[in-house]
Coordinates of C-alpha atoms in Angstrom, one line a residue:
G18 CA -91.8 13.8 -19.4
R19 CA -92.3 16.1 -22.3
V20 CA -93.2 19.4 -22.7
L21 CA -96.4 20.3 -24.6
L22 CA -96.0 23.5 -25.8
P23 CA -98.5 25.1 -29.3
N24 CA -96.2 26.0 -32.1
A25 CA -97.5 28.9 -32.1
S26 CA -96.2 29.5 -28.6
V27 CA -92.4 28.7 -29.9
A28 CA -90.6 31.8 -32.3
E29 CA -87.2 30.6 -32.1
V30 CA -84.7 27.0 -31.5
I31 CA -81.9 27.7 -30.7
T32 CA -78.5 26.8 -29.0
F33 CA -76.9 27.1 -25.8
S34 CA -74.9 29.9 -24.9
E35 CA -73.8 31.2 -21.5
P36 CA -76.1 33.0 -19.7
E37 CA -76.2 36.1 -17.7
R38 CA -76.0 34.8 -14.5
V39 CA -78.8 37.2 -12.4
S40 CA -77.9 38.3 -8.5
N41 CA -80.3 36.4 -6.1
A42 CA -82.2 33.9 -8.8
P43 CA -83.1 30.1 -8.1
E44 CA -81.8 27.6 -9.4
W45 CA -84.2 26.9 -12.2
M46 CA -83.1 30.8 -13.8
F47 CA -80.3 29.9 -15.6
G48 CA -79.4 34.3 -16.3
R49 CA -80.3 35.9 -19.1
I50 CA -79.4 35.3 -22.3
R51 CA -79.0 37.7 -26.1
W52 CA -81.8 36.5 -28.6
R53 CA -82.7 39.2 -31.5
G54 CA -82.0 42.6 -29.3
W55 CA -83.8 41.3 -26.1
R56 CA -82.1 39.7 -23.1
I57 CA -84.4 37.3 -22.0
P58 CA -84.3 35.0 -19.0
L59 CA -83.0 31.7 -19.4
I60 CA -84.9 28.8 -17.4
S61 CA -85.2 25.2 -16.6
F62 CA -88.3 23.6 -16.4
S63 CA -87.4 20.0 -15.6
L64 CA -85.8 22.5 -12.4
L65 CA -88.9 24.8 -11.8
A66 CA -91.5 22.2 -11.8
G67 CA -89.0 20.0 -9.8
M68 CA -88.5 16.5 -13.0
A69 CA -84.4 17.1 -12.8
L70 CA -82.0 17.5 -10.0
E71 CA -80.0 18.8 -11.6
E72 CA -80.0 19.8 -16.1
R73 CA -76.7 19.7 -18.3
V74 CA -76.3 22.4 -20.9
E75 CA -73.7 20.8 -23.0
G76 CA -75.4 20.2 -26.6
A77 CA -78.8 21.9 -25.0
R78 CA -80.9 23.9 -27.3
V79 CA -82.7 27.7 -25.9
A80 CA -86.8 27.1 -26.7
V81 CA -87.7 31.0 -27.4
V82 CA -90.8 30.8 -26.2
K83 CA -93.5 33.6 -26.3
A84 CA -95.2 35.6 -23.0
L85 CA -98.7 36.0 -22.3
D86 CA -98.9 38.4 -19.6
D87 CA -97.0 41.2 -20.2
P88 CA -94.9 41.4 -23.7
L89 CA -93.8 44.5 -23.2
R90 CA -91.6 43.5 -20.1
L91 CA -91.3 40.2 -20.4
P92 CA -92.1 39.4 -24.1
Y93 CA -89.7 36.2 -24.7
I94 CA -88.3 33.0 -22.1
G95 CA -85.7 31.1 -23.3
V96 CA -86.6 27.4 -22.2
L97 CA -83.8 25.5 -21.8
T98 CA -83.9 21.4 -24.2
Q99 CA -82.3 18.6 -24.3
G100 CA -82.5 17.3 -28.0
F101 CA -84.0 18.9 -30.8
P102 CA -87.9 19.9 -30.3
R103 CA -90.2 18.4 -32.6
L104 CA -93.9 18.9 -33.7
T105 CA -96.4 16.5 -32.5
T106 CA -99.6 16.6 -34.1
V107 CA -102.0 16.1 -31.2
S108 CA -105.9 15.5 -30.9
P109 CA -108.3 15.5 -28.8
D110 CA -109.2 11.7 -27.8
I111 CA -104.7 10.9 -28.0
L112 CA -104.3 12.8 -24.4
V113 CA -105.7 11.2 -21.9
P114 CA -104.9 11.8 -17.9
N115 CA -102.4 10.8 -16.0
L116 CA -103.6 9.1 -13.4
D117 CA -100.1 7.8 -12.0
F118 CA -99.2 11.6 -11.2
S119 CA -100.0 12.9 -8.1
G120 CA -99.9 16.3 -6.3
E121 CA -98.9 19.4 -7.9
R122 CA -95.8 20.5 -9.8
P123 CA -94.7 24.7 -9.6
G124 CA -95.0 25.9 -13.8
V125 CA -97.1 22.5 -14.4
L126 CA -101.0 23.3 -15.7
I127 CA -102.0 19.6 -16.2
N128 CA -100.1 16.8 -16.1
L129 CA -101.4 14.3 -19.3
M130 CA -101.0 11.2 -21.6
L131 CA -99.8 11.2 -25.4
R132 CA -99.8 7.4 -26.4
D133 CA -97.1 6.3 -24.2
D134 CA -95.7 8.8 -23.7
Q135 CA -96.2 11.4 -20.4
V136 CA -95.8 14.6 -20.9
V137 CA -96.6 18.2 -19.1
I138 CA -98.8 21.6 -20.3
P139 CA -96.7 24.0 -18.7
D140 CA -98.6 27.1 -16.9
L141 CA -96.9 29.9 -18.6
A142 CA -98.8 32.7 -16.9
A143 CA -97.2 31.5 -13.3
I144 CA -94.0 30.9 -14.7
E145 CA -93.8 35.0 -16.0
S146 CA -94.8 35.9 -12.3
A147 CA -92.3 33.7 -11.2
L148 CA -89.8 35.4 -13.1
R149 CA -91.6 38.8 -12.4
D150 CA -90.6 37.8 -8.6
V151 CA -86.9 36.9 -9.4
F152 CA -86.5 40.1 -10.9
A153 CA -88.4 42.0 -8.0
N154 CA -85.9 40.2 -5.8
A155 CA -82.9 41.1 -7.9
A156 CA -79.9 43.1 -6.4

């Protein structure tokens, strides 16, 4: 499925660069990358949400997403993307609940259908909380 984010939450899309590793980090947390003077966490949303078993980095890009809860300590999050993110005009009448989906996934706020495509809206607050836990447990 695709990840659906408000355009205003994406600061920039950059090419993938090898991250600095973070000790004791879960598989979905690749490490930190440098972006505009910041060291920002790089995550795989697909791995976090259990939507993939592995993540390819060849040809990947990073969507730099503005964090919501703690802009002083965690202002941005890098989210690994395959391909180039695109703008999509969305209106309430073309978004419908995904009735084929059952259960909850970590980091997912809601599962929807956008026309014929399955989309997920990430729970950025939950992702930020999970990242704070990762950094608290890092050695």
